[in-house]
Short mmCIF file of C-alpha atoms in Angstrom, two decimals:
data_model
loop_
_atom_site.label_atom_id
_atom_site.label_comp_id
_atom_site.label_asym_id
_atom_site.label_seq_id
_atom_site.Cartn_x
_atom_site.Cartn_y
_atom_site.Cartn_z
CA UNK A 22 36.01 44.06 81.01
CA UNK A 23 38.38 41.26 81.98
CA UNK A 24 41.49 43.04 83.14
CA UNK A 25 43.70 39.96 83.63
CA UNK A 26 42.31 38.18 80.46
CA UNK A 27 43.21 41.11 78.37
CA UNK A 28 46.81 41.03 79.67
CA UNK A 29 47.18 37.28 79.23
CA UNK A 30 46.01 37.74 75.63
CA UNK A 31 48.75 40.15 74.75
CA UNK A 32 50.98 37.90 76.46
CA UNK A 33 54.12 53.07 93.58
CA UNK A 34 51.44 53.44 95.80
CA UNK A 35 50.89 57.19 96.84
CA UNK A 36 51.29 58.15 100.35
CA UNK A 37 47.98 58.06 102.41
CA UNK A 38 48.40 61.64 103.48
CA UNK A 39 48.89 62.88 99.83
CA UNK A 40 45.81 60.93 98.83
CA UNK A 41 43.66 62.32 101.55
CA UNK A 42 44.90 65.93 100.80
CA UNK A 43 44.41 65.69 97.11
CA UNK A 44 40.87 64.28 97.58
CA UNK A 45 39.81 66.83 100.17
CA UNK A 46 41.22 69.71 98.15
CA UNK A 47 39.26 68.66 95.20
CA UNK A 48 35.99 68.30 97.05
CA UNK A 49 36.41 71.49 99.07
CA UNK A 50 37.02 73.58 95.96
CA UNK A 51 33.36 73.02 94.70
CA UNK A 52 32.40 76.24 92.96
CA UNK A 53 29.46 75.16 90.62
CA UNK A 54 25.70 75.26 91.29
CA UNK A 55 24.18 73.75 93.28
CA UNK A 56 26.78 74.40 95.96
CA UNK A 57 27.11 72.01 98.83
CA UNK A 58 26.59 73.24 102.38
CA UNK A 59 29.07 70.71 103.75
CA UNK A 60 31.56 68.25 102.68
CA UNK A 61 30.16 64.62 102.52
CA UNK A 62 32.49 62.42 104.46
CA UNK A 63 31.17 59.26 102.56
CA UNK A 64 32.15 61.02 99.21
CA UNK A 65 35.68 61.75 100.59
CA UNK A 66 36.07 58.06 101.76
CA UNK A 67 34.87 56.76 98.47
CA UNK A 68 37.18 58.92 96.48
CA UNK A 69 40.12 58.04 98.59
CA UNK A 70 39.49 54.32 98.46
CA UNK A 71 39.09 54.36 94.66
CA UNK A 72 42.37 56.32 94.49
CA UNK A 73 44.20 53.89 96.82
CA UNK A 74 42.69 50.81 94.86
CA UNK A 75 43.76 52.14 91.51
CA UNK A 76 47.42 52.81 92.92
CA UNK A 77 47.66 49.27 94.06
CA UNK A 78 46.08 47.84 90.84
CA UNK A 79 43.67 46.04 93.11
CA UNK A 80 40.86 45.42 90.83
CA UNK A 81 38.61 43.73 93.30
CA UNK A 82 38.80 46.91 95.38
CA UNK A 83 38.13 49.12 92.43
CA UNK A 84 35.05 47.10 91.59
CA UNK A 85 33.66 47.56 95.12
CA UNK A 86 34.10 51.51 94.73
CA UNK A 87 32.26 51.45 91.29
CA UNK A 88 28.56 51.64 91.11
CA UNK A 89 26.99 48.18 89.95
CA UNK A 90 30.32 46.38 90.98
CA UNK A 91 31.50 45.37 87.41
CA UNK A 92 33.49 42.30 87.04
CA UNK A 93 36.90 43.38 86.10
CA UNK A 94 38.52 39.94 85.87
CA UNK A 95 40.51 40.25 89.05
CA UNK A 96 40.11 36.52 89.91
CA UNK A 97 42.19 35.61 86.84
CA UNK A 98 45.96 35.32 87.40
CA UNK A 99 48.77 35.09 84.96
CA UNK A 100 51.28 32.14 85.31
CA UNK A 101 53.72 32.58 82.37
CA UNK A 102 56.85 34.70 82.99
CA UNK A 103 56.20 37.29 80.31
CA UNK A 104 52.66 37.75 81.46
CA UNK A 105 53.86 38.36 84.99
CA UNK A 106 56.57 40.68 83.94
CA UNK A 107 54.10 42.88 81.89
CA UNK A 108 51.47 42.69 84.99
CA UNK A 109 54.09 43.85 87.47
CA UNK A 110 55.14 46.63 85.17
CA UNK A 111 51.63 47.81 84.81
CA UNK A 112 51.02 47.52 88.59
CA UNK A 113 53.97 49.76 89.23
CA UNK A 114 52.87 52.42 86.71
CA UNK A 115 49.16 52.64 87.61
CA UNK A 116 47.85 55.73 89.59
CA UNK A 117 44.80 57.95 89.74
CA UNK A 118 44.99 61.56 90.74
CA UNK A 119 42.28 64.27 91.06
CA UNK A 120 42.63 67.53 89.10
CA UNK A 121 41.02 70.89 89.16
CA UNK A 122 37.77 71.88 90.90
CA UNK A 123 34.98 69.36 91.43
CA UNK A 124 31.54 70.50 91.04
CA UNK A 125 28.03 69.66 92.35
CA UNK A 126 25.52 67.97 90.08
CA UNK A 127 22.00 66.72 90.41
CA UNK A 128 23.19 63.33 90.63
CA UNK A 129 26.17 63.71 92.93
CA UNK A 130 29.64 65.25 92.88
CA UNK A 131 31.49 65.44 89.53
CA UNK A 132 35.29 65.10 89.47
CA UNK A 133 37.94 65.24 86.75
CA UNK A 134 40.86 62.79 87.10
CA UNK A 135 43.91 61.55 85.38
CA UNK A 136 44.79 57.85 85.12
CA UNK A 137 48.47 57.20 84.59
CA UNK A 138 49.60 53.82 83.40
CA UNK A 139 51.88 51.69 81.18
CA UNK A 140 51.07 52.03 77.57
CA UNK A 141 50.01 48.39 77.29
CA UNK A 142 48.91 48.60 73.59
CA UNK A 143 52.43 50.03 72.61
CA UNK A 144 54.20 47.38 74.67
CA UNK A 145 52.12 44.73 73.11
CA UNK A 146 53.05 45.99 69.62
CA UNK A 147 56.87 46.09 70.49
CA UNK A 148 56.39 42.65 71.92
CA UNK A 149 55.31 41.22 68.72
CA UNK A 150 58.18 42.70 66.83
CA UNK A 151 60.84 41.53 69.26
CA UNK A 152 59.42 38.01 69.43
CA UNK A 153 59.42 37.54 65.72
CA UNK A 154 63.00 38.74 65.40
CA UNK A 155 64.22 36.71 68.23
CA UNK A 156 62.45 33.46 67.02
CA UNK A 157 63.98 34.17 63.52
CA UNK A 158 67.39 34.39 65.05
CA UNK A 159 66.85 31.00 66.99
CA UNK A 160 65.75 29.28 63.83
CA UNK A 161 68.69 30.52 61.87
CA UNK A 162 71.05 29.35 64.72
CA UNK A 163 69.57 25.97 65.28
CA UNK A 164 71.72 23.04 63.98
CA UNK A 165 69.11 20.27 64.72
CA UNK A 166 65.43 20.23 64.19
CA UNK A 167 64.95 18.93 67.78
CA UNK A 168 66.29 22.22 69.07
CA UNK A 169 63.13 23.94 67.66
CA UNK A 170 60.09 21.48 67.31
CA UNK A 171 58.55 18.78 69.59
CA UNK A 172 57.27 15.52 68.56
CA UNK A 173 54.18 17.04 66.99
CA UNK A 174 56.14 19.40 64.84
CA UNK A 175 55.18 22.45 66.90
CA UNK A 176 57.64 24.92 68.30
CA UNK A 177 58.83 23.68 71.74
CA UNK A 178 56.99 25.18 74.67
CA UNK A 179 60.16 25.94 76.40
CA UNK A 180 61.53 27.77 73.51
CA UNK A 181 58.38 29.73 73.00
CA UNK A 182 58.39 30.88 76.61
CA UNK A 183 61.96 31.73 76.60
CA UNK A 184 61.68 33.94 73.41
CA UNK A 185 58.41 35.53 74.93
CA UNK A 186 60.21 36.32 78.11
CA UNK A 187 63.29 37.82 76.25
CA UNK A 188 60.94 39.82 73.98
CA UNK A 189 58.94 41.22 76.76
CA UNK A 190 62.09 42.44 78.66
CA UNK A 191 63.16 44.32 75.45
CA UNK A 192 59.45 45.77 75.03
CA UNK A 193 59.25 46.90 78.79
CA UNK A 194 62.70 48.41 78.62
CA UNK A 195 61.43 51.17 76.28
CA UNK A 196 57.96 50.97 77.55
CA UNK A 197 56.31 54.48 78.19
CA UNK A 198 53.52 55.66 80.53
CA UNK A 199 50.52 57.56 79.24
CA UNK A 200 48.09 59.90 81.08
CA UNK A 201 44.34 59.50 80.10
CA UNK A 202 41.78 62.13 81.32
CA UNK A 203 38.82 60.83 82.87
CA UNK A 204 35.48 62.04 84.50
CA UNK A 205 33.64 60.40 87.35
CA UNK A 206 30.60 61.13 89.48
CA UNK A 207 30.57 60.40 93.30
CA UNK A 208 26.95 59.41 94.00
CA UNK A 209 24.90 58.22 97.18
CA UNK A 210 22.59 55.36 96.96
CA UNK A 211 20.92 53.96 100.14
CA UNK A 212 23.51 55.64 102.28
CA UNK A 213 26.45 54.19 100.30
CA UNK A 214 28.75 56.29 98.10
CA UNK A 215 29.93 54.94 94.72
CA UNK A 216 32.00 56.22 91.74
CA UNK A 217 29.94 56.31 88.66
CA UNK A 218 32.24 55.98 85.65
CA UNK A 219 32.07 55.21 81.88
CA UNK A 220 33.92 53.09 79.38
CA UNK A 221 36.71 55.76 79.12
CA UNK A 222 37.66 55.04 82.66
CA UNK A 223 37.55 51.29 82.38
CA UNK A 224 39.80 51.56 79.30
CA UNK A 225 42.25 53.89 81.25
CA UNK A 226 42.75 51.55 83.98
CA UNK A 227 43.35 48.65 81.46
CA UNK A 228 46.32 50.64 80.07
CA UNK A 229 44.49 51.76 77.02
CA UNK A 230 43.13 48.41 75.96
CA UNK A 231 39.51 47.68 75.06
#
C-alpha cells in the first residue's frame, strides 16, 4: 500500500507517559489462556513504538514495527498546496489507542486497538464537489479566454492549483474523524518483536482508503 501515492491521487502526538501507561495496562491485563508468567519487555517496546509511529504519521517507523516491513510509500512526498493541506490535516488526526484486555495466543499477544483518523474518503468526495462548483464559477466570471486556458487549450495550471487549494480548504473545514477497530498480534521472531496486522489495519492508517 502506497500511503503517500493514495493521498496524491485524491489530491497530536500522545504524551509518552500516557502511551507507556496504556500499553502496559493493556498487556498486564492478560486474562486468556495460555497466561503469561511475566510481561515481555520486547512486546511492550514494540507496542509503544507502533503507537508513537502512528501518532506521528511516520510510515517508515510504522513499517519497521510491522512483520515483513511492508512498503507503505513513505518515500513519496506531495508538493502541491492542496495535497500538503490534506496530508497535514491527516497527520494531525491520526492516532492509535489500545483497548480492553490483551490476550495470549499460540503465536504471541493479541491486542484490540482503535485507529482514529481524518475520513479521507469523505474529504475526497467533498473536494470533488467543491472543485467543480468553484471552477464553474470561475468560468462564468471570466471575460477573456486567456483567463482560463493556456496555449494548448487546457485549463491553466495556476488556475487549477488555485481552485484545488480553495476546494480543499472548504472540504477540510467540514472534515470529520472516524474511529476504526483493528486487531493486531505482537509476535517474536529471532528475538525481535513485531506487530502482525492485516489489511484492515493498513486501510485504517490510510484514512479508510484502499
